[in-house]
Structure formats: structure tokens, C-alpha cells
XYZ file of C-alpha atoms in Angstrom:
714
model
C 0.181 0.011 -0.100
C 1.186 3.435 -1.043
C 1.502 6.496 1.342
C -1.705 8.833 1.007
C -1.068 11.581 -1.209
C -2.485 15.307 0.095
C -6.307 15.349 -0.859
C -8.134 18.820 -1.681
C -9.696 20.434 1.736
C -13.061 18.908 0.152
C -15.799 16.869 1.623
C -17.219 14.522 -0.461
C -19.988 11.889 0.061
C -20.464 8.840 -2.300
C -23.480 6.783 -1.619
C -23.486 7.985 1.892
C -20.168 7.641 2.440
C -18.143 10.525 3.554
C -15.055 10.639 1.750
C -11.402 11.327 3.463
C -8.163 10.411 2.608
C -8.508 7.379 5.314
C -11.716 6.257 3.542
C -11.088 2.272 2.810
C -11.550 1.645 -0.945
C -12.867 -1.552 -0.782
C -15.697 -0.543 1.560
C -18.453 -2.861 -0.299
C -16.653 -5.564 -1.714
C -16.515 -8.887 -0.262
C -12.638 -9.637 -0.013
C -10.833 -12.654 -1.070
C -10.490 -15.095 1.791
C -6.444 -15.210 1.582
C -6.530 -11.123 1.496
C -5.026 -9.215 4.268
C -7.595 -6.572 5.187
C -4.649 -4.381 6.785
C -3.093 -4.017 2.994
C -5.751 -2.930 1.125
C -5.912 0.697 -0.064
C -7.549 3.799 1.208
C -9.019 6.621 -1.051
C -6.020 9.078 -0.491
C -2.996 6.545 -1.666
C -1.819 7.155 -5.207
C -2.583 3.613 -6.361
C -5.295 1.501 -5.665
C -4.024 -2.054 -5.513
C -7.328 -4.073 -5.976
C -6.506 -7.455 -5.826
C -7.725 -8.105 -2.582
C -11.080 -8.062 -4.310
C -10.679 -10.276 -7.210
C -12.572 -13.726 -6.511
C -9.621 -15.685 -8.332
C -6.191 -16.331 -7.844
C -5.017 -16.604 -11.660
C -5.252 -13.151 -12.650
C -2.429 -10.822 -11.981
C -3.321 -7.951 -9.374
C -5.850 -5.330 -10.957
C -4.684 -1.693 -9.847
C -5.181 2.103 -10.666
C -2.378 4.482 -10.815
C -3.693 7.913 -10.217
C -0.739 9.904 -11.188
C -1.553 8.867 -14.702
C -4.424 11.032 -14.962
C -4.635 14.823 -15.428
C -4.439 16.633 -12.177
C -7.436 18.896 -12.542
C -10.094 15.828 -13.003
C -7.765 13.474 -10.986
C -9.945 13.570 -7.528
C -13.183 13.451 -9.699
C -11.746 10.416 -11.310
C -11.137 8.996 -7.823
C -14.665 9.638 -6.284
C -15.980 8.364 -9.759
C -13.886 5.079 -9.180
C -14.921 5.134 -5.581
C -18.446 4.976 -6.841
C -18.183 2.123 -9.148
C -16.478 -0.062 -6.510
C -18.762 0.358 -3.677
C -22.201 1.176 -5.186
C -23.517 -2.424 -5.145
C -26.795 -1.997 -4.460
C -29.247 -0.594 -7.646
C -26.072 -0.159 -9.379
C -26.929 1.553 -12.547
C -26.434 -1.199 -15.588
C -25.615 -0.937 -19.145
C -27.321 -2.185 -21.845
C -26.209 -5.691 -22.527
C -24.338 -5.833 -19.332
C -23.734 -9.444 -18.133
C -23.786 -8.515 -14.558
C -25.653 -6.060 -12.060
C -22.169 -4.849 -10.544
C -19.251 -4.472 -12.522
C -16.396 -6.595 -11.634
C -12.872 -5.155 -10.646
C -11.794 -6.281 -13.846
C -13.978 -4.753 -15.966
C -13.904 -1.292 -13.711
C -10.165 -0.961 -14.079
C -10.273 -1.762 -17.702
C -13.074 0.882 -18.014
C -11.116 3.395 -16.464
C -8.316 2.586 -18.538
C -10.759 3.983 -21.386
C -11.855 6.614 -19.649
C -8.380 8.208 -19.486
C -8.371 9.380 -23.103
C -11.675 11.279 -22.174
C -10.313 12.974 -19.269
C -7.310 14.202 -21.400
C -9.145 15.608 -24.001
C -11.626 17.431 -21.548
C -8.363 19.009 -19.693
C -6.815 20.094 -23.194
C -10.051 22.012 -23.861
C -10.168 23.611 -20.353
C -12.363 21.680 -18.574
C -11.788 20.760 -15.109
C -14.939 19.380 -13.750
C -17.242 16.420 -15.454
C -20.100 18.861 -14.235
C -18.567 21.609 -16.815
C -19.050 19.098 -19.791
C -22.212 20.005 -22.179
C -23.728 18.086 -24.664
C -21.800 20.137 -27.541
C -18.672 18.583 -26.009
C -19.782 15.134 -25.825
C -21.033 15.454 -29.223
C -17.138 16.813 -30.054
C -15.566 14.167 -28.214
C -17.994 11.577 -30.310
C -16.337 13.263 -33.409
C -12.870 12.791 -31.998
C -13.035 9.147 -31.295
C -14.925 8.527 -34.523
C -12.184 10.374 -36.553
C -9.246 8.999 -34.685
C -7.148 6.788 -36.682
C -4.405 3.851 -35.415
C -7.255 2.248 -33.318
C -9.688 -0.607 -34.109
C -13.874 -0.397 -33.776
C -13.172 -2.355 -30.637
C -11.279 0.411 -28.939
C -13.720 3.575 -30.266
C -16.586 1.032 -28.616
C -14.784 0.676 -25.274
C -13.972 4.524 -25.182
C -17.628 5.214 -25.575
C -18.967 2.883 -23.104
C -16.168 4.309 -20.512
C -18.274 7.803 -21.119
C -21.399 5.937 -20.730
C -21.165 4.269 -17.811
C -19.745 7.697 -16.165
C -22.926 9.491 -17.291
C -25.045 6.363 -15.646
C -23.488 6.839 -12.558
C -24.025 10.704 -12.393
C -26.929 10.512 -9.392
C -23.926 8.952 -7.345
C -21.495 11.803 -7.895
C -21.363 15.342 -6.474
C -23.183 17.899 -8.442
C -19.865 19.262 -9.713
C -18.925 16.032 -11.527
C -22.033 15.084 -12.936
C -22.256 14.556 -16.988
C -25.228 16.429 -18.277
C -28.917 14.954 -17.871
C -30.753 13.052 -20.480
C -29.450 10.513 -23.230
C -26.288 11.324 -24.308
C -25.467 10.579 -27.987
C -28.998 10.231 -28.951
C -29.553 6.986 -26.403
C -27.467 4.798 -29.268
C -25.490 2.044 -28.059
C -21.599 1.953 -28.205
C -21.405 -0.580 -30.714
C -23.639 1.426 -33.015
C -21.604 4.743 -32.058
C -18.602 2.857 -33.210
C -20.269 1.020 -35.843
C -18.931 -2.239 -34.487
C -21.523 -5.441 -34.046
C -22.089 -6.149 -30.361
C -19.235 -8.401 -29.436
C -22.080 -10.913 -27.615
C -24.172 -11.296 -31.120
C -21.377 -12.387 -33.134
C -20.544 -16.068 -33.372
C -18.310 -17.969 -31.098
C -14.982 -17.813 -33.043
C -13.081 -19.814 -30.913
C -11.712 -22.625 -32.758
C -11.965 -26.390 -32.102
C -9.300 -28.549 -31.669
C -9.212 -30.936 -34.298
C -10.556 -34.442 -33.480
C -7.784 -36.475 -34.174
C -5.335 -34.226 -32.351
C -7.667 -33.798 -29.422
C -8.035 -37.699 -29.488
C -4.202 -38.204 -29.227
C -4.075 -35.032 -26.781
C -6.138 -36.247 -24.347
C -4.661 -40.394 -24.561
C -1.552 -38.879 -23.820
C -2.586 -36.531 -20.953
C -4.440 -39.456 -19.563
C -1.465 -41.717 -19.782
C 0.724 -39.068 -17.903
C -1.928 -38.547 -14.736
C -2.498 -42.410 -14.774
C 0.976 -44.114 -15.240
C 4.023 -41.718 -15.564
C 2.758 -39.506 -12.700
C 2.629 -42.590 -10.296
C 6.412 -43.546 -11.402
C 7.521 -40.006 -10.224
C 5.515 -39.122 -7.460
C 7.552 -40.528 -4.979
C 10.804 -39.190 -5.936
C 9.125 -35.968 -6.615
C 7.781 -35.675 -3.129
C 11.031 -36.256 -1.451
C 12.576 -33.745 -3.230
C 9.813 -31.257 -2.958
C 9.850 -31.942 1.150
C 13.664 -30.876 0.930
C 13.215 -28.101 -1.241
C 10.194 -26.707 1.293
C 12.725 -26.900 4.071
C 15.519 -25.146 2.294
C 13.315 -21.970 1.481
C 12.089 -21.976 5.321
C 15.722 -21.452 6.792
C 17.254 -19.728 3.840
C 17.361 -15.947 4.318
C 14.187 -13.957 2.781
C 16.178 -12.591 -0.353
C 16.637 -14.692 -3.317
C 19.849 -16.562 -3.693
C 22.476 -13.602 -3.666
C 24.781 -12.913 -6.486
C 27.977 -13.115 -4.437
C 31.447 -13.908 -5.699
C 34.092 -15.835 -3.899
C 34.537 -15.868 -0.027
C 30.863 -13.751 0.492
C 29.290 -16.629 -1.765
C 30.763 -19.451 -0.245
C 30.406 -17.754 3.355
C 26.550 -17.657 2.698
C 26.488 -21.077 1.168
C 28.020 -22.307 4.463
C 25.795 -20.877 6.606
C 22.981 -22.274 4.761
C 24.265 -25.722 4.624
C 24.161 -25.545 8.117
C 20.329 -24.444 8.940
C 19.614 -26.560 6.173
C 21.239 -30.022 7.724
C 19.941 -28.889 11.313
C 16.188 -28.793 9.660
C 16.685 -31.967 7.916
C 18.344 -33.911 11.268
C 14.518 -32.283 12.882
C 12.357 -33.463 10.068
C 14.112 -37.098 10.217
C 14.879 -37.008 6.610
C 18.098 -38.539 4.863
C 20.245 -37.338 2.364
C 20.376 -38.347 -1.235
C 23.109 -40.446 -2.538
C 24.527 -43.164 -5.177
C 26.091 -46.063 -5.435
C 29.749 -45.856 -6.679
C 30.974 -49.702 -6.730
C 30.507 -50.649 -3.308
C 30.216 -47.346 -2.027
C 27.408 -44.880 -1.323
C 28.438 -41.541 -1.860
C 26.463 -38.231 -1.526
C 24.337 -37.517 -4.882
C 25.644 -33.772 -5.266
C 23.063 -32.991 -8.114
C 20.202 -34.307 -6.009
C 21.157 -32.629 -3.020
C 22.044 -29.372 -4.803
C 18.679 -29.199 -6.434
C 16.462 -30.357 -3.635
C 18.528 -28.061 -1.122
C 18.908 -24.959 -3.544
C 22.184 -25.099 -3.430
C 25.053 -23.773 -5.866
C 26.074 -27.307 -7.299
C 29.614 -26.295 -7.681
C 29.748 -25.297 -3.877
C 29.194 -29.086 -2.711
C 31.702 -30.436 -5.093
C 34.599 -28.145 -4.470
C 34.192 -26.713 -1.068
C 35.903 -28.998 1.517
C 34.343 -27.095 4.272
C 30.994 -28.115 3.295
C 31.650 -31.741 2.573
C 33.371 -31.914 6.379
C 30.241 -30.591 7.758
C 27.701 -32.887 6.077
C 30.319 -35.393 7.079
C 29.961 -34.693 10.649
C 26.048 -34.170 10.536
C 25.940 -38.003 11.098
C 22.622 -37.958 8.505
C 22.067 -41.136 6.924
C 22.762 -41.159 3.240
C 20.491 -42.985 1.220
C 20.908 -44.025 -2.477
C 18.331 -43.509 -5.174
C 16.284 -41.204 -2.710
C 15.921 -38.129 -5.269
C 16.304 -40.475 -8.554
C 13.460 -42.004 -10.547
C 14.580 -45.403 -11.876
C 11.799 -47.594 -12.101
C 9.320 -46.625 -15.083
C 5.936 -48.931 -15.856
C 5.648 -50.703 -19.030
C 2.858 -49.402 -21.723
C 2.359 -51.513 -24.857
C 5.272 -53.981 -23.372
C 7.843 -51.093 -23.220
C 8.804 -48.538 -20.555
C 8.010 -45.163 -21.181
C 11.414 -44.081 -20.220
C 15.104 -45.075 -20.562
C 17.614 -44.261 -18.016
C 17.182 -42.815 -14.644
C 15.647 -39.273 -14.332
C 17.633 -37.496 -12.086
C 16.351 -34.587 -9.298
C 16.533 -31.793 -11.847
C 14.759 -34.041 -14.544
C 12.133 -34.928 -12.255
C 11.267 -31.204 -11.439
C 11.031 -30.510 -15.221
C 8.912 -33.471 -15.936
C 6.712 -32.344 -12.814
C 5.470 -29.582 -15.125
C 4.571 -31.405 -17.981
C 2.557 -33.677 -15.219
C 0.559 -30.563 -13.865
C -0.294 -29.716 -17.287
C -1.398 -32.969 -18.288
C -3.784 -32.497 -14.914
C -5.020 -29.243 -16.267
C -6.020 -30.825 -19.842
C -7.684 -33.685 -18.332
C -9.446 -31.565 -15.861
C -10.436 -28.841 -17.916
C -11.537 -30.712 -20.834
C -13.420 -33.600 -19.252
C -15.409 -30.995 -17.447
C -15.990 -28.181 -19.144
C -14.440 -25.615 -16.840
C -13.629 -22.394 -17.902
C -9.924 -21.640 -17.893
C -9.830 -19.506 -14.625
C -12.180 -22.289 -12.692
C -9.976 -24.999 -13.435
C -6.695 -22.685 -12.340
C -8.443 -21.791 -9.250
C -9.258 -25.440 -7.724
C -8.136 -26.250 -4.349
C -7.018 -28.725 -1.839
C -10.190 -31.003 -0.958
C -12.208 -29.961 -3.932
C -13.140 -33.586 -4.630
C -16.166 -35.494 -2.847
C -18.189 -38.570 -3.379
C -21.763 -39.514 -3.321
C -21.203 -43.854 -3.206
C -25.563 -43.842 -3.202
C -25.424 -41.721 -6.461
C -22.004 -43.019 -7.505
C -21.370 -39.780 -8.484
C -17.767 -37.823 -8.244
C -18.654 -34.139 -7.426
C -15.532 -31.189 -7.782
C -16.433 -28.000 -6.083
C -14.559 -24.824 -6.891
C -15.463 -21.271 -7.357
C -17.449 -20.337 -10.345
C -16.612 -17.233 -12.539
C -18.816 -14.780 -13.777
C -21.905 -15.680 -11.214
C -23.012 -13.927 -8.145
C -24.073 -13.971 -4.746
C -24.194 -17.222 -2.974
C -23.185 -19.189 -5.986
C -19.722 -17.676 -5.478
C -19.387 -19.505 -2.202
C -17.199 -22.598 -2.385
C -18.678 -25.163 -0.354
C -20.238 -29.021 -0.460
C -23.905 -26.987 -0.782
C -22.857 -25.280 -3.888
C -20.847 -27.738 -5.855
C -21.096 -27.003 -9.330
C -19.347 -29.940 -11.284
C -20.341 -33.426 -11.702
C -17.037 -35.111 -12.876
C -15.631 -38.325 -14.287
C -13.012 -40.465 -12.115
C -10.446 -39.090 -14.416
C -10.771 -35.780 -13.230
C -10.601 -37.268 -9.460
C -7.706 -38.757 -10.208
C -5.608 -36.078 -11.681
C -6.675 -33.595 -8.646
C -5.258 -36.481 -6.784
C -1.646 -36.049 -8.689
C -1.984 -32.353 -7.962
C -2.458 -32.794 -4.238
C 0.388 -34.977 -4.100
C 2.796 -32.215 -5.549
C 1.159 -29.040 -4.619
C 2.497 -27.267 -1.338
C -0.358 -25.550 -0.371
C -3.842 -25.293 -0.797
C -3.795 -24.165 -4.277
C -3.553 -27.104 -7.122
C -2.083 -25.194 -9.509
C 0.195 -22.410 -7.861
C 1.790 -19.764 -9.223
C 5.349 -19.823 -10.651
C 7.556 -22.591 -11.414
C 7.707 -26.072 -9.240
C 10.113 -25.486 -6.346
C 10.403 -22.499 -6.643
C 10.328 -19.756 -3.429
C 6.949 -18.006 -5.019
C 5.489 -21.429 -5.785
C 5.959 -22.652 -2.221
C 5.162 -18.926 -0.480
C 2.991 -17.315 -2.814
C 1.573 -20.388 -4.446
C -0.571 -20.577 -1.207
C -2.500 -17.827 -2.328
C -2.323 -17.172 -5.764
C -2.356 -19.789 -8.822
C -0.844 -20.264 -12.405
C -1.504 -17.545 -14.615
C -3.817 -18.829 -17.921
C -0.898 -16.709 -20.017
C 1.623 -19.530 -19.005
C -0.606 -22.254 -20.337
C 0.365 -20.854 -23.771
C 3.359 -22.038 -23.044
C 3.109 -25.105 -21.000
C 0.636 -26.680 -23.511
C 2.828 -26.884 -26.413
C 5.934 -27.880 -24.365
C 3.860 -30.879 -23.246
C 2.965 -32.063 -26.777
C 6.625 -31.286 -28.115
C 7.833 -33.557 -24.829
C 5.144 -36.416 -25.260
C 5.868 -36.536 -28.905
C 9.441 -36.773 -28.466
C 10.280 -38.723 -25.365
C 7.451 -40.973 -24.803
C 5.492 -41.452 -28.159
C 8.320 -43.283 -29.615
C 9.057 -45.289 -26.838
C 5.675 -46.856 -26.156
C 4.348 -46.666 -29.862
C 1.596 -44.014 -28.819
C 0.651 -41.866 -31.925
C 2.433 -38.221 -32.050
C -0.043 -35.563 -31.104
C 0.940 -33.512 -33.896
C 0.123 -30.058 -34.650
C -3.480 -28.593 -35.053
C -4.616 -26.713 -38.437
C -6.026 -24.056 -36.036
C -2.860 -22.995 -34.723
C -1.418 -23.019 -30.979
C -3.699 -25.258 -28.438
C -4.926 -22.540 -26.008
C -7.002 -23.504 -22.875
C -10.248 -22.194 -24.403
C -10.370 -24.235 -26.807
C -10.768 -27.018 -24.671
C -14.176 -26.166 -23.638
C -15.428 -25.427 -27.348
C -13.918 -28.553 -28.322
C -15.491 -30.807 -25.636
C -18.940 -29.371 -27.099
C -18.528 -30.620 -30.733
C -17.418 -34.164 -29.673
C -20.410 -34.404 -27.124
C -22.427 -33.356 -29.988
C -20.925 -34.991 -32.768
C -19.200 -38.208 -31.340
C -21.446 -39.497 -28.567
C -20.738 -43.072 -29.016
C -17.134 -42.546 -29.412
C -14.495 -43.009 -26.998
C -11.837 -41.221 -25.385
C -8.521 -43.094 -24.874
C -10.292 -46.309 -25.214
C -12.328 -45.767 -21.793
C -14.352 -42.752 -21.275
C -17.130 -42.434 -23.197
C -18.230 -38.397 -24.652
C -21.859 -39.861 -24.004
C -20.540 -40.513 -20.154
C -18.787 -37.189 -19.810
C -22.277 -35.490 -21.309
C -23.768 -36.606 -18.773
C -22.084 -36.135 -16.232
C -21.339 -32.333 -16.906
C -24.857 -31.514 -17.866
C -25.968 -32.992 -14.283
C -23.456 -30.430 -12.553
C -22.337 -27.263 -13.363
C -22.450 -26.925 -17.114
C -26.336 -27.567 -16.651
C -26.539 -24.659 -15.107
C -27.875 -21.604 -16.940
C -25.283 -19.110 -16.383
C -22.846 -21.540 -16.697
C -22.429 -20.794 -20.270
C -21.444 -24.389 -21.404
C -25.190 -25.311 -22.694
C -24.784 -22.558 -25.380
C -21.546 -24.039 -26.771
C -23.805 -27.390 -26.774
C -26.789 -25.571 -28.505
C -24.438 -23.811 -30.961
C -22.829 -27.284 -31.942
C -26.224 -29.184 -32.085
C -27.724 -26.480 -34.433
C -24.563 -26.656 -36.738
C -24.682 -30.308 -36.991
C -28.167 -30.509 -37.670
C -27.886 -27.665 -40.220
C -25.036 -29.933 -41.975
C -26.870 -33.169 -41.784
C -29.940 -31.338 -43.326
C -27.753 -30.410 -46.043
C -26.132 -33.562 -46.747
C -29.892 -35.257 -46.791
C -30.842 -33.044 -49.407
C -28.049 -33.488 -51.529
C -28.510 -37.291 -51.159
C -32.378 -37.075 -51.811
C -31.627 -35.112 -54.957
C -29.337 -37.552 -56.400
C -31.519 -40.651 -55.664
C -31.065 -41.997 -52.564
C -33.885 -44.266 -51.701
C -35.747 -44.086 -48.208
C -38.185 -46.440 -46.634
C -40.035 -47.127 -43.595
C -43.244 -45.770 -41.792
C -41.785 -41.952 -41.567
C -40.412 -41.981 -45.007
C -42.719 -39.549 -46.769
C -42.393 -37.322 -43.450
C -38.430 -37.648 -43.817
C -38.714 -36.619 -47.674
C -40.976 -33.694 -46.649
C -38.696 -32.357 -44.051
C -35.622 -32.485 -46.002
C -37.188 -31.036 -48.853
C -38.397 -28.072 -46.583
C -34.882 -27.557 -45.108
C -34.109 -25.292 -48.247
C -35.853 -22.336 -46.624
C -33.005 -22.447 -44.009
C -30.827 -21.068 -46.882
C -28.787 -17.945 -45.279
C -30.499 -18.378 -41.930
C -28.019 -16.413 -39.664
C -27.922 -17.565 -36.063
C -26.503 -14.827 -33.762
C -27.664 -15.864 -30.266
C -27.448 -19.148 -28.189
C -31.528 -18.523 -27.523
C -31.835 -18.294 -31.865
C -30.041 -21.673 -31.847
C -31.802 -23.259 -29.316
C -35.482 -21.832 -30.682
C -34.372 -23.034 -34.223
C -33.799 -26.421 -32.772
C -37.197 -26.931 -32.151
C -38.457 -26.312 -35.493
C -40.208 -29.387 -36.707
C -38.322 -29.566 -40.047
C -34.813 -30.154 -38.489
C -36.318 -33.047 -36.163
C -34.337 -35.345 -38.220
C -31.987 -37.417 -35.882
C -29.740 -40.228 -37.909
C -29.101 -43.323 -35.423
C -27.002 -46.241 -35.911
C -29.428 -48.301 -38.013
C -32.365 -46.051 -38.867
C -33.041 -42.493 -39.157
C -35.671 -41.063 -36.550
C -37.733 -38.337 -37.996
C -38.802 -36.992 -34.519
C -42.590 -36.398 -33.652
C -43.668 -36.957 -29.747
C -46.866 -37.653 -30.175
C -45.856 -40.989 -32.179
C -42.512 -41.729 -30.951
C -42.088 -45.192 -29.059
C -39.400 -43.896 -26.769
C -40.940 -40.733 -25.251
C -40.315 -39.677 -21.905
C -41.075 -36.632 -19.958
C -37.830 -35.273 -20.028
C -36.099 -35.549 -23.240
C -36.725 -33.391 -26.262
C -35.703 -35.871 -28.628
C -35.425 -39.361 -29.232
C -34.032 -41.499 -26.655
C -31.786 -44.103 -28.356
C -31.557 -46.692 -25.415
C -35.415 -46.916 -25.797
C -35.773 -47.206 -29.587
C -37.631 -49.342 -31.675
C -37.099 -50.415 -34.905
C -41.042 -50.422 -35.693
C -41.628 -47.124 -34.444
C -43.962 -44.755 -36.624
C -41.210 -42.297 -36.596
C -38.513 -44.250 -38.073
C -37.229 -44.008 -41.643
C -34.334 -45.688 -43.376
C -32.147 -44.384 -45.830
C -29.481 -46.273 -48.312
C -27.081 -45.497 -45.406
C -29.182 -47.067 -42.676
C -29.834 -50.022 -44.625
C -26.157 -50.523 -45.385
C -25.628 -50.523 -41.821
C -28.707 -52.790 -41.043
C -27.311 -55.139 -43.442
C -24.034 -55.417 -41.852
C -25.551 -55.797 -38.264
C -27.548 -58.723 -39.680
C -24.466 -60.195 -40.811
C -22.998 -60.043 -37.665
C -26.291 -61.512 -35.713
C -25.875 -64.700 -38.217
C -22.623 -65.189 -37.068
C -23.194 -64.832 -33.603
C -26.170 -67.764 -33.943
C -22.979 -69.901 -35.353
C -21.452 -70.032 -32.056
C -21.800 -73.190 -30.337
C -23.668 -73.582 -27.014
C -25.356 -70.134 -26.848
C -28.470 -70.604 -24.858
C -31.881 -70.852 -26.227
C -33.420 -67.894 -25.018
C -30.642 -65.786 -26.557
C -30.009 -67.662 -29.678
C -34.265 -66.926 -30.048
C -33.922 -63.419 -29.250
C -31.055 -63.382 -31.930
C -33.286 -64.996 -34.624
C -36.330 -62.527 -33.953
C -33.840 -59.793 -34.473
C -32.362 -61.238 -37.615
C -36.018 -61.863 -38.797
C -37.097 -57.781 -38.041
C -33.822 -56.879 -40.165
C -34.449 -58.824 -43.085
C -38.431 -57.637 -43.305
C -36.801 -54.170 -43.367
C -34.256 -55.040 -45.690
C -36.845 -56.765 -47.990
C -39.433 -53.700 -47.352
C -36.624 -51.411 -48.594
C -35.505 -52.720 -51.611
C -38.796 -53.600 -52.782
C -40.360 -50.406 -52.356
C -37.849 -48.748 -54.428
C -39.506 -46.931 -57.845
C -37.294 -48.991 -59.880
C -37.770 -52.068 -57.908
C -38.041 -55.591 -59.696
C -39.067 -59.178 -58.025
C -34.908 -59.790 -58.167
C -34.011 -56.739 -56.609
C -35.398 -57.929 -53.256
C -33.481 -61.286 -53.007
């Protein structure tokens, strides 16, 4: 917290609060549980550091530096900022705002776009917001729209900043209120900037190619399940000694002394560490040379936070270690046994302490990929997960993940079993278990590199930054493709045509797989259909989670693409049979009316999906022309076909040539099953009935062709 600056001898009141230099800035904002109330800013500070009011720990601290604002309007800007922060009941709300009260990140960004307005006003000789007239606002509009070298997005945000200042006028002193009435004719910022509203454009996040995502997830699951288990015992011992080393070391980082001064510092650190190791009952790492066990200098230097050369060259240091009497255990900090995958171990040769720490970074990245992808969490929600976030309900057979939801308000932000937002799979729980075995504190993804002082100390209250994943995920892919895949015969992950794989793309890709491949497999074990059920039962099924919007868009895109393909096939002579054949042809031909339809919001996509002409669903052996009144599978929950209750004789069933090819193949497989010796009589009868049912459908399809002959049915 900076020293309070001198404030003008003026008493202002904001929302009932008398403003003085000592007035707390975060008066009405909930503080993060890790925040120190004594360190929060007061009004007179030259810089307001607002990180204490951030709901998450994966974002760098938000700060307002007032010296950059022009002096004549600086106090006015601070009053406005105070109102933005502390007016939480009946706060003014701009059109299209996602929340009733602007978040800390929103308001700091907004004030950044207000800064050009304050500079422009002072240059025109205006010293108070209350002196601004409608003509001044019109001039500023022209100034912004005529500005070159900036994007339309920048212009839109510049207009929003002024509109928000106007919206808060009633909470400001009279001398700091913009003129009454609507400004700029009441037009939206997007209209003023000639830019479509961001929320009304299509989701531009690129999906990861299916074949790349399949291999990436397979690799991540292999790491969290197998490779992590090989590394964790050694890693935990290394990190335990590293934690002791940071506890006993001086607060400053390793000094850059040279010569005698550096040796003196290292000897002091060595004595302190050996004392702590003795108290903790730990051993020192060793290695075998012939029949002798000697100190593992590399391992001890890595875990003990030493200069490696010091242990090699300093005689006094070696004597201190020998005199300590601490046992030396060979292989303590070396991973030497590796699990076989496809009859081959995933690594050749031992992994020393530096290598283990390097591999741990890849392990934590794999854990993030598994957790984020198989749950549908946002990036920040995953990075803010904490120890103990997994719980289970044996009666329901469900695994729950408790965390802090982003973009929600009120009690839903609380992290407690009562507000568990996610239902996840065992693979997610396993990844969390791995992180809990590594993390030094409550955060599962601590900030900074593994084993550093910041990771151990600051990682207790601050999480890894989202930007670091932009480096770590590609690094994980390169490591796996070069070091692991060739060893075990796993296919290389490769590169994605959409470019770098960043965290937000995982969420969009999961939505695609759930819609497009509900029966597909994830790494041969986890079914996308199972993932769909789990996440829809939990957080993703809530209206404000946003994930159902992703699902809705993907379902609409799939339905539209399928309708187009069906229309083209019908035009080129594809035959359709079955009770719903006429309805199928009518709906496909009616699909032409959707040419050029623009879907600009999730609500529009959801509405379009209810159109009867889009109710065509392709299954494994038939096509469902869904109509609820005649559906054999209908229940009170589903708004479409329930494939597990499908009946081949349903009135909604139609069969295309594509379905018939699959039906014929399935009938052949059933005949093969009938040839199995010793098959139980009830099962044999059931298979025979199913074969006969298939044969009737095949015959009906062929004999109903317009050009059918008696021979064509054979």
C-alpha cells in the first residue's frame, strides 16, 4: 500500500459515505479469503491495488495508478472509481451488461478507456465533469470516430467508458455530473463505433481437430495415470527438502555474491538446512559407486537450493555434511523404475532430481488438460481449484468437484459442498489427486515454476496464470511426441490446423465431441456420452455456466450440416423407406428455406432446434423423423429421441440407403453370433427374432424402390 497523497480540503459524499483520505476503498466489496484487510488501499493512496477483491487467484493484481490521470480531474476520477467499486445495491446497469455490478477487472479496464476522455477534456480547458455539455460530448464523439490507428473495438470501449460515467451521475457530487438526459441520442456504444455487439457474433473460438484432441487427451490420461505414479514418490521427497531449504534460507533470493562471500552464505545455508533435515528425520540423497555410497551432489543441490559447484569444491562444506551424521540413502532423489506401456517402458535411463522437477511441469499440464477438458470448466475456474475439491456420493455413484465459479454472483460464488457446481468423472478426480500430492499449499496450480520460493510461499494464495498455459501446453505436446510416444508406440499428437492449442479451445472442442461423437471413446475408456451426462448433471447444466450455449450452437451446426447432406443425397436418388419415409422427404425438402439463416445468439439456436423441419436424427440403424406424439421412446424429460429405448418398428422410423448398409452389416454379425456353439436357447431365439426383423426391413426397403423388380428384393 502506498503512502496517502495529500487530498483537497473538500468533503465529498458517495452513496452515503463521507470521503476522506483514510476511507477504505474496498468498503462494499467482498474480499478474497486469502486477502489481508490491513493491506487494502485507502482513498488517499496514489495507487489503488484491488487484488484483494478479485474472486480468483489466477489473474495478476488489478491496480489503479492515479498519477497518470490529469491533475485537474484526478480527484473527480477517484470519486467516480469509488462509486464504481462501492455502489453494489441498485447499481446502474448498461445495456447488454452481463452482471448487475461491474467486476473489479471490468471497472479497471473501463477506467483505462476513460483516461483519454479526461485528457481530452483538460486540453479543452474543462476541469470538472459537471462543466461538460452536450456539445462537448458531440465533439468527443467526432474526436473518437475520426481517430486513426485504433480499432473499432477500442472506439466502442471508449464510448462505453463515458456512458458508464454518465450512468453513475446520480451517485457523484453535483460538480462531477455529466449533463442530464440521454447522451449521443441514446445509441449503444456498438452503434456509435459502427461495430456489431461482441455478444451477438458467432463464437470464434476454434475447435481442436478431433484426431489431435483424441491423441492429446490420450497422452494426458497416460501421464496422469501412469507416468505421474512413477515420479510422485521421488518428487515428493525432493519437494519436501526444497520446502525446508526455503524455510531456513534468508528471505532474499540466492545472492549473487562471488568468491568468499558466496562461500560464507552457502555454508550458513548448509548448516541451517542440515539442522532442519535432522529435525525432520530425513535422509540425504546418495548414489552407488561400486561398493560405496556417496552423496548425490546433483540431487542434494537441487533439493537443497544450493550452488552445485559449491558442494563439489568446498572442503568445509563436505566436512560439515560428514560430521552431521545424517544417513545417506542411495536413489532417494532419482527415479529409476518406470511402468511398461505396450510392453515397453515409457523412459530409458534414470531421471535425476532436475529432470524430475522438469517432468513435473508436464505432469501438472496433463492434469490441467484432463480436468479442464473432461469437465467443461473455464480456464480460470480450473486454475483456481483447491485441495479437497473432490467429494463422492456412493449412493448416487457420482464424483463431485467443488470450486469457485466465475461470472456468477451471490451465494453461488461460495466454495462449499452446498454449492457444488460440477459433476465429473473418475479421470478428473485422479488428476486432482496427483496435483494434491505435489502442491505445497491449498492451490492445486500454484504460481511460478515448481519448487521455487514463489511456488511454495506465494502459491498458497495465488494460482498459475492463464498465459503460462500458452507455453506449457505446446511444451507438453513437444515433450510427449519426442520423449514418450516413440518409446511406447503411442501415435504422436502432432500439430493442429487451427494453430496453437490454448485453454479456451478445450471447452469449445468438448461441446463439439459431445454433439458429434456421443458414442465415441476417449482414450479407449471414457465415453463422450458419459462425459455429457456427468457435466450436464452438474455445473454445465446451469443456465449461467455458458457451456450449454456451446452445446446448443454445436447441435444446430450439426443439424444444419446433416440436413444439407440429406438434401443433396435425396436429390441424387437416395432411396428412403419405412413408416416415416414421406415425413423424412417433406422435412428434408423443406430444409431449403434455411438457406442463409443467421444464428446470432444461443437463444436463436435453441429456438431453431425446436423447428419440426430440423427434427431429423440419424442413428446407428435407422433415421428418426421425430414427432413426440408417435415416438415409441418418448419420456417426460427428453425433447428428442432416446436411442436406448428405440424400436425399429416405431412410426417415426425411416431408413435411408446409409441406414440399410448398416442394418445389413448388423444382420450379418447376428448370423455369425448364431453360429457360436452352446449359445443359450433364450438368447438364440432373441437373435433369430432380431435377424428376421432386420430381413423384413431390408426386403421392404428394396421392394419399395421406384424401379424395384422381384429380383432386387433377393
